[in-house]
PDB file of C-alpha atoms in Angstrom:
ATOM      1  CA  MET A   1     -88.149  58.112  96.394  1.00  0.00           C
ATOM      2  CA  GLU A   2     -88.698  56.465  93.441  1.00  0.00           C
ATOM      3  CA  THR A   3     -85.874  56.407  90.824  1.00  0.00           C
ATOM      4  CA  THR A   4     -86.490  57.527  86.992  1.00  0.00           C
ATOM      5  CA  LEU A   5     -85.437  54.111  86.114  1.00  0.00           C
ATOM      6  CA  HIS A   6     -88.478  52.241  88.124  1.00  0.00           C
ATOM      7  CA  ARG A   7     -90.886  53.889  86.846  1.00  0.00           C
ATOM      8  CA  GLN A   8     -89.723  54.396  83.923  1.00  0.00           C
ATOM      9  CA  LEU A   9     -88.958  50.513  83.561  1.00  0.00           C
ATOM     10  CA  LYS A  10     -93.033  50.269  85.374  1.00  0.00           C
ATOM     11  CA  GLU A  11     -94.656  52.405  82.656  1.00  0.00           C
ATOM     12  CA  LEU A  12     -93.121  49.910  79.841  1.00  0.00           C
ATOM     13  CA  TYR A  13     -93.329  46.195  81.494  1.00  0.00           C
ATOM     14  CA  ALA A  14     -98.001  47.145  82.535  1.00  0.00           C
ATOM     15  CA  GLY A  15     -98.115  49.283  78.838  1.00  0.00           C
ATOM     16  CA  PRO A  16    -101.208  51.626  79.251  1.00  0.00           C
ATOM     17  CA  GLU A  17    -104.236  49.947  80.723  1.00  0.00           C
ATOM     18  CA  ALA A  18    -102.649  48.404  83.146  1.00  0.00           C
ATOM     19  CA  LEU A  19    -103.133  48.976  86.974  1.00  0.00           C
ATOM     20  CA  VAL A  20    -100.307  50.728  88.709  1.00  0.00           C
ATOM     21  CA  GLU A  21     -98.925  51.848  92.640  1.00  0.00           C
ATOM     22  CA  GLN A  22    -102.339  48.756  94.167  1.00  0.00           C
ATOM     23  CA  ARG A  23    -102.159  48.362  97.391  1.00  0.00           C
ATOM     24  CA  LEU A  24    -103.719  44.607  96.868  1.00  0.00           C
ATOM     25  CA  GLY A  25    -103.742  41.488 100.502  1.00  0.00           C
ATOM     26  CA  GLY A  26    -101.560  45.083 102.476  1.00  0.00           C
ATOM     27  CA  TYR A  27     -99.041  45.279  99.839  1.00  0.00           C
ATOM     28  CA  ARG A  28     -98.581  47.233  97.014  1.00  0.00           C
ATOM     29  CA  ILE A  29     -98.584  46.331  94.093  1.00  0.00           C
ATOM     30  CA  ASP A  30     -96.549  48.291  90.864  1.00  0.00           C
ATOM     31  CA  ALA A  31     -98.862  47.129  88.531  1.00  0.00           C
ATOM     32  CA  ILE A  32    -101.743  44.772  87.841  1.00  0.00           C
ATOM     33  CA  ARG A  33    -101.772  43.405  84.182  1.00  0.00           C
ATOM     34  CA  ASN A  34    -104.173  41.604  82.726  1.00  0.00           C
ATOM     35  CA  GLY A  35    -105.198  39.765  86.215  1.00  0.00           C
ATOM     36  CA  GLU A  36    -101.515  39.200  86.711  1.00  0.00           C
ATOM     37  CA  LEU A  37     -99.459  41.580  89.761  1.00  0.00           C
ATOM     38  CA  VAL A  38     -95.708  43.044  88.291  1.00  0.00           C
ATOM     39  CA  GLU A  39     -93.343  43.892  90.524  1.00  0.00           C
ATOM     40  CA  ILE A  40     -90.237  45.579  89.805  1.00  0.00           C
ATOM     41  CA  GLN A  41     -87.459  44.901  91.407  1.00  0.00           C
ATOM     42  CA  HIS A  42     -83.960  47.308  91.464  1.00  0.00           C
ATOM     43  CA  GLY A  43     -82.980  45.522  94.620  1.00  0.00           C
ATOM     44  CA  GLY A  44     -82.367  42.386  96.087  1.00  0.00           C
ATOM     45  CA  LEU A  45     -84.742  39.613  95.532  1.00  0.00           C
ATOM     46  CA  SER A  46     -85.032  38.834  99.075  1.00  0.00           C
ATOM     47  CA  ALA A  47     -86.474  41.947 100.247  1.00  0.00           C
ATOM     48  CA  ILE A  48     -89.165  40.971  98.262  1.00  0.00           C
ATOM     49  CA  ARG A  49     -89.768  37.072  99.311  1.00  0.00           C
ATOM     50  CA  THR A  50     -92.575  37.086 101.448  1.00  0.00           C
ATOM     51  CA  LYS A  51     -94.288  39.169  99.855  1.00  0.00           C
ATOM     52  CA  ILE A  52     -94.412  37.217  96.545  1.00  0.00           C
ATOM     53  CA  ALA A  53     -94.907  33.776  98.498  1.00  0.00           C
ATOM     54  CA  HIS A  54     -97.869  34.987 100.024  1.00  0.00           C
ATOM     55  CA  LEU A  55     -98.894  37.182  96.730  1.00  0.00           C
ATOM     56  CA  LEU A  56     -98.572  33.152  94.514  1.00  0.00           C
ATOM     57  CA  LYS A  57    -101.291  31.318  97.244  1.00  0.00           C
ATOM     58  CA  LYS A  58    -104.054  33.374  95.170  1.00  0.00           C
ATOM     59  CA  HIS A  59    -102.218  35.069  91.967  1.00  0.00           C
ATOM     60  CA  GLU A  60    -100.554  35.171  89.003  1.00  0.00           C
ATOM     61  CA  VAL A  61     -97.739  37.014  89.589  1.00  0.00           C
ATOM     62  CA  VAL A  62     -94.443  38.814  87.118  1.00  0.00           C
ATOM     63  CA  VAL A  63     -91.402  39.827  88.977  1.00  0.00           C
ATOM     64  CA  VAL A  64     -89.197  41.935  87.193  1.00  0.00           C
ATOM     65  CA  LYS A  65     -85.627  41.847  87.561  1.00  0.00           C
ATOM     66  CA  PRO A  66     -83.618  43.785  86.381  1.00  0.00           C
ATOM     67  CA  LEU A  67     -79.983  43.724  85.210  1.00  0.00           C
ATOM     68  CA  VAL A  68     -77.203  46.367  84.467  1.00  0.00           C
ATOM     69  CA  ALA A  69     -75.385  44.721  81.071  1.00  0.00           C
ATOM     70  CA  THR A  70     -73.883  49.072  80.428  1.00  0.00           C
ATOM     71  CA  LYS A  71     -73.912  51.982  82.957  1.00  0.00           C
ATOM     72  CA  THR A  72     -72.989  55.715  82.361  1.00  0.00           C
ATOM     73  CA  LEU A  73     -71.301  57.378  85.254  1.00  0.00           C
ATOM     74  CA  VAL A  74     -72.571  61.258  84.490  1.00  0.00           C
ATOM     75  CA  ARG A  75     -70.876  62.907  86.895  1.00  0.00           C
ATOM     76  CA  LEU A  76     -72.832  66.654  87.827  1.00  0.00           C
ATOM     77  CA  ALA A  77     -71.075  69.849  89.469  1.00  0.00           C
ATOM     78  CA  LYS A  78     -74.152  69.577  92.407  1.00  0.00           C
ATOM     79  CA  ARG A  79     -77.114  68.130  92.961  1.00  0.00           C
ATOM     80  CA  GLY A  80     -78.803  69.915  89.817  1.00  0.00           C
ATOM     81  CA  GLY A  81     -75.545  70.512  87.762  1.00  0.00           C
ATOM     82  CA  ARG A  82     -74.123  70.420  85.057  1.00  0.00           C
ATOM     83  CA  GLU A  83     -72.907  68.082  83.534  1.00  0.00           C
ATOM     84  CA  LEU A  84     -68.633  67.678  84.377  1.00  0.00           C
ATOM     85  CA  SER A  85     -67.410  64.859  83.072  1.00  0.00           C
ATOM     86  CA  ARG A  86     -69.108  60.625  81.536  1.00  0.00           C
ATOM     87  CA  ARG A  87     -67.501  57.488  81.673  1.00  0.00           C
ATOM     88  CA  LEU A  88     -68.610  54.116  80.970  1.00  0.00           C
ATOM     89  CA  SER A  89     -68.015  51.899  84.177  1.00  0.00           C
ATOM     90  CA  PRO A  90     -65.734  48.605  84.342  1.00  0.00           C
ATOM     91  CA  LYS A  91     -68.752  47.655  86.384  1.00  0.00           C
ATOM     92  CA  ARG A  92     -71.566  45.475  83.535  1.00  0.00           C
ATOM     93  CA  ARG A  93     -73.389  42.322  84.979  1.00  0.00           C
ATOM     94  CA  THR A  94     -74.332  39.023  82.726  1.00  0.00           C
ATOM     95  CA  LEU A  95     -77.376  36.769  82.428  1.00  0.00           C
ATOM     96  CA  ILE A  96     -75.688  34.425  84.521  1.00  0.00           C
ATOM     97  CA  ASP A  97     -75.160  37.246  87.641  1.00  0.00           C
ATOM     98  CA  VAL A  98     -79.040  36.483  88.262  1.00  0.00           C
ATOM     99  CA  PHE A  99     -77.784  33.110  90.046  1.00  0.00           C
ATOM    100  CA  ASP A 100     -76.211  35.711  92.904  1.00  0.00           C
ATOM    101  CA  GLU A 101     -80.152  37.128  93.258  1.00  0.00           C
ATOM    102  CA  LEU A 102     -81.282  33.714  92.949  1.00  0.00           C
ATOM    103  CA  ILE A 103     -79.800  32.403  95.982  1.00  0.00           C
ATOM    104  CA  TYR A 104     -82.144  34.134  98.423  1.00  0.00           C
ATOM    105  CA  PHE A 105     -85.367  32.765  96.466  1.00  0.00           C
ATOM    106  CA  THR A 106     -84.740  29.046  96.410  1.00  0.00           C
ATOM    107  CA  ARG A 107     -87.984  28.737  98.809  1.00  0.00           C
ATOM    108  CA  VAL A 108     -90.577  30.478  95.611  1.00  0.00           C
ATOM    109  CA  PHE A 109     -88.809  29.616  92.501  1.00  0.00           C
ATOM    110  CA  PRO A 110     -90.211  27.698  90.154  1.00  0.00           C
ATOM    111  CA  HIS A 111     -94.009  28.003  90.846  1.00  0.00           C
ATOM    112  CA  LYS A 112     -96.911  27.655  88.749  1.00  0.00           C
ATOM    113  CA  ARG A 113     -97.549  31.196  89.039  1.00  0.00           C
ATOM    114  CA  LEU A 114     -94.419  32.403  88.709  1.00  0.00           C
ATOM    115  CA  THR A 115     -92.921  34.003  85.896  1.00  0.00           C
ATOM    116  CA  LEU A 116     -89.449  35.641  86.459  1.00  0.00           C
ATOM    117  CA  GLU A 117     -88.003  38.699  83.896  1.00  0.00           C
ATOM    118  CA  VAL A 118     -84.867  39.275  84.048  1.00  0.00           C
ATOM    119  CA  PRO A 119     -83.842  42.083  81.472  1.00  0.00           C
ATOM    120  CA  LEU A 120     -80.896  43.499  80.646  1.00  0.00           C
ATOM    121  CA  ILE A 121     -80.495  46.945  80.512  1.00  0.00           C
ATOM    122  CA  GLU A 122     -78.513  50.190  79.627  1.00  0.00           C
ATOM    123  CA  VAL A 123     -78.882  52.482  82.088  1.00  0.00           C
ATOM    124  CA  GLU A 124     -77.181  56.052  83.581  1.00  0.00           C
ATOM    125  CA  GLU A 125     -76.447  56.783  86.987  1.00  0.00           C
ATOM    126  CA  ARG A 126     -76.331  60.309  87.365  1.00  0.00           C
ATOM    127  CA  ARG A 127     -74.276  61.584  90.890  1.00  0.00           C
ATOM    128  CA  TYR A 128     -72.743  64.698  92.670  1.00  0.00           C
ATOM    129  CA  PRO A 129     -69.873  65.054  95.883  1.00  0.00           C
ATOM    130  CA  GLY A 130     -71.061  64.048  98.469  1.00  0.00           C
ATOM    131  CA  HIS A 131     -71.580  62.202 101.008  1.00  0.00           C
ATOM    132  CA  GLY A 132     -74.878  60.874 101.805  1.00  0.00           C
ATOM    133  CA  ARG A 133     -75.524  59.772 105.135  1.00  0.00           C
ATOM    134  CA  ARG A 134     -71.949  57.772 105.288  1.00  0.00           C
ATOM    135  CA  ARG A 135     -70.804  57.723 108.897  1.00  0.00           C
ATOM    136  CA  ARG A 136     -67.045  57.681 106.992  1.00  0.00           C
ATOM    137  CA  TRP A 137     -66.277  60.492 104.914  1.00  0.00           C
ATOM    138  CA  ARG A 138     -63.571  60.052 101.711  1.00  0.00           C
ATOM    139  CA  GLN A 139     -62.632  62.263  99.474  1.00  0.00           C
ATOM    140  CA  ASN A 140     -63.989  60.537  96.264  1.00  0.00           C
ATOM    141  CA  ASP A 141     -67.412  60.066  97.920  1.00  0.00           C
ATOM    142  CA  PHE A 142     -70.935  61.254  95.754  1.00  0.00           C
ATOM    143  CA  VAL A 143     -74.052  60.358  96.293  1.00  0.00           C
ATOM    144  CA  VAL A 144     -76.461  59.602  93.531  1.00  0.00           C
ATOM    145  CA  GLU A 145     -79.072  62.293  92.437  1.00  0.00           C
ATOM    146  CA  ASP A 146     -80.500  59.661  90.130  1.00  0.00           C
ATOM    147  CA  GLN A 147     -80.577  56.612  87.321  1.00  0.00           C
ATOM    148  CA  LEU A 148     -82.547  56.296  83.753  1.00  0.00           C
ATOM    149  CA  LEU A 149     -82.759  53.494  81.523  1.00  0.00           C
ATOM    150  CA  VAL A 150     -81.333  53.774  78.214  1.00  0.00           C
ATOM    151  CA  SER A 151     -82.048  50.672  76.439  1.00  0.00           C
ATOM    152  CA  VAL A 152     -83.417  46.909  77.315  1.00  0.00           C
ATOM    153  CA  MET A 153     -80.557  44.963  75.451  1.00  0.00           C
ATOM    154  CA  ASP A 154     -82.223  42.296  75.896  1.00  0.00           C
ATOM    155  CA  THR A 155     -84.745  39.695  77.748  1.00  0.00           C
ATOM    156  CA  HIS A 156     -85.094  36.026  80.008  1.00  0.00           C
ATOM    157  CA  ARG A 157     -87.967  34.499  81.287  1.00  0.00           C
ATOM    158  CA  PHE A 158     -87.765  32.003  83.012  1.00  0.00           C
ATOM    159  CA  GLN A 159     -90.659  29.838  84.658  1.00  0.00           C
ATOM    160  CA  THR A 160     -89.618  26.472  85.083  1.00  0.00           C
ATOM    161  CA  ARG A 161     -85.883  24.920  86.804  1.00  0.00           C
ATOM    162  CA  ALA A 162     -85.282  23.558  83.498  1.00  0.00           C
ATOM    163  CA  ASP A 163     -85.286  27.288  82.203  1.00  0.00           C
ATOM    164  CA  LEU A 164     -82.375  27.454  84.574  1.00  0.00           C
ATOM    165  CA  LEU A 165     -80.899  24.193  83.221  1.00  0.00           C
ATOM    166  CA  SER A 166     -80.275  25.996  79.530  1.00  0.00           C
ATOM    167  CA  LEU A 167     -77.979  28.814  80.835  1.00  0.00           C
ATOM    168  CA  LEU A 168     -75.862  25.551  81.735  1.00  0.00           C
ATOM    169  CA  PRO A 169     -73.216  24.597  78.888  1.00  0.00           C
ATOM    170  CA  VAL A 170     -74.257  22.308  76.415  1.00  0.00           C
ATOM    171  CA  GLU A 171     -70.695  20.852  76.656  1.00  0.00           C
ATOM    172  CA  LEU A 172     -70.396  20.292  80.001  1.00  0.00           C
ATOM    173  CA  VAL A 173     -69.713  16.897  80.835  1.00  0.00           C
ATOM    174  CA  GLU A 174     -72.165  15.105  83.764  1.00  0.00           C
ATOM    175  CA  PRO A 175     -70.772  14.108  86.484  1.00  0.00           C
ATOM    176  CA  PHE A 176     -69.338  17.368  86.778  1.00  0.00           C
ATOM    177  CA  HIS A 177     -67.827  20.291  89.821  1.00  0.00           C
ATOM    178  CA  SER A 178     -68.062  23.482  90.405  1.00  0.00           C
ATOM    179  CA  GLY A 179     -64.437  23.921  89.061  1.00  0.00           C
ATOM    180  CA  ASP A 180     -65.740  21.756  85.715  1.00  0.00           C
ATOM    181  CA  LEU A 181     -68.520  24.805  85.741  1.00  0.00           C
ATOM    182  CA  ALA A 182     -66.202  28.146  86.224  1.00  0.00           C
ATOM    183  CA  THR A 183     -64.403  26.710  83.513  1.00  0.00           C
ATOM    184  CA  ALA A 184     -67.013  26.456  81.304  1.00  0.00           C
ATOM    185  CA  LEU A 185     -68.763  29.193  82.061  1.00  0.00           C
ATOM    186  CA  THR A 186     -65.777  31.309  82.679  1.00  0.00           C
ATOM    187  CA  ILE A 187     -66.951  33.179  85.964  1.00  0.00           C
ATOM    188  CA  ASN A 188     -65.096  33.022  89.671  1.00  0.00           C
ATOM    189  CA  ARG A 189     -65.480  29.185  91.577  1.00  0.00           C
ATOM    190  CA  THR A 190     -67.843  31.430  94.403  1.00  0.00           C
ATOM    191  CA  LEU A 191     -70.160  32.230  91.810  1.00  0.00           C
ATOM    192  CA  ALA A 192     -69.431  28.572  90.126  1.00  0.00           C
ATOM    193  CA  GLN A 193     -70.838  26.925  93.836  1.00  0.00           C
ATOM    194  CA  ARG A 194     -73.755  29.836  94.129  1.00  0.00           C
ATOM    195  CA  ILE A 195     -75.361  28.643  90.482  1.00  0.00           C
ATOM    196  CA  LEU A 196     -74.796  25.286  92.085  1.00  0.00           C
ATOM    197  CA  TYR A 197     -76.320  25.797  94.942  1.00  0.00           C
ATOM    198  CA  CYS A 198     -79.471  27.267  93.466  1.00  0.00           C
ATOM    199  CA  LEU A 199     -80.109  24.853  90.652  1.00  0.00           C
ATOM    200  CA  ARG A 200     -80.664  21.977  93.894  1.00  0.00           C
ATOM    201  CA  HIS A 201     -82.394  22.993  96.279  1.00  0.00           C
ATOM    202  CA  MET A 202     -84.638  24.232  93.923  1.00  0.00           C
ATOM    203  CA  GLY A 203     -84.839  20.833  91.936  1.00  0.00           C
ATOM    204  CA  ALA A 204     -83.233  21.159  88.876  1.00  0.00           C
ATOM    205  CA  ALA A 205     -79.647  19.642  89.472  1.00  0.00           C
ATOM    206  CA  ALA A 206     -78.715  16.989  92.452  1.00  0.00           C
ATOM    207  CA  THR A 207     -75.510  15.344  93.775  1.00  0.00           C
ATOM    208  CA  CYS A 208     -74.019  12.469  92.324  1.00  0.00           C
ATOM    209  CA  GLY A 209     -71.091  12.004  95.092  1.00  0.00           C
ATOM    210  CA  LYS A 210     -67.626  13.720  95.618  1.00  0.00           C
ATOM    211  CA  ALA A 211     -64.847  13.680  93.998  1.00  0.00           C
ATOM    212  CA  GLY A 212     -61.986  14.791  96.697  1.00  0.00           C
ATOM    213  CA  ASN A 213     -63.293  17.272  98.497  1.00  0.00           C
ATOM    214  CA  ALA A 214     -65.662  18.643  95.844  1.00  0.00           C
ATOM    215  CA  TRP A 215     -69.388  17.127  95.449  1.00  0.00           C
ATOM    216  CA  LEU A 216     -70.055  16.252  91.621  1.00  0.00           C
ATOM    217  CA  TYR A 217     -73.512  17.102  90.162  1.00  0.00           C
ATOM    218  CA  ARG A 218     -75.530  15.542  87.043  1.00  0.00           C
ATOM    219  CA  ARG A 219     -78.814  17.291  85.669  1.00  0.00           C
ATOM    220  CA  ALA A 220     -82.026  17.281  87.292  1.00  0.00           C
ATOM    221  CA  ALA A 221     -84.398  14.420  84.318  1.00  0.00           C
TER     222      ALA A 221
END
């Protein structure tokens, strides 16, 4: 079932002149805008990896991958019921979190016909008590009724390896390892390792030796 959030993003990125929910080559396309295909992917990029790879053989494609920077949790008495409370979720995503998804997209991006657009968005999530299809029930379980777009806070477009490298701090001295990157970005080392995995497999960075057990990297020319 399509969420209000997905429909709002589709309307926003398609515009009034676009064709929406079109069939093309055995796939359903969210929108066709000025000859380019627009795919809104609120879920993981891995789910559309094969689809996008096939479409890129003949078409210009824009993949919109929103990241929820701010979320307001709205608690309802029941499905469709009155609002009981609302609060800000402590979970927030930043642009650097796009690498959590790109790790599954390294065989697709970059591509001369592909643009990856990443809006940082503010959403409202409406939820009510329930267990859904969970096998194990807990007292505070909930079911998400819907998600709504509140605002687009910022938008970033990625088309080349250089666009990805622009996310690295300019003060990061080469060669560097994942620990250096984690410190420079104030992130955990696991995410730093994912970033370097993406950059290496996308040709944006290369290994140039080791320091102990850690691989050293340089930005690609």
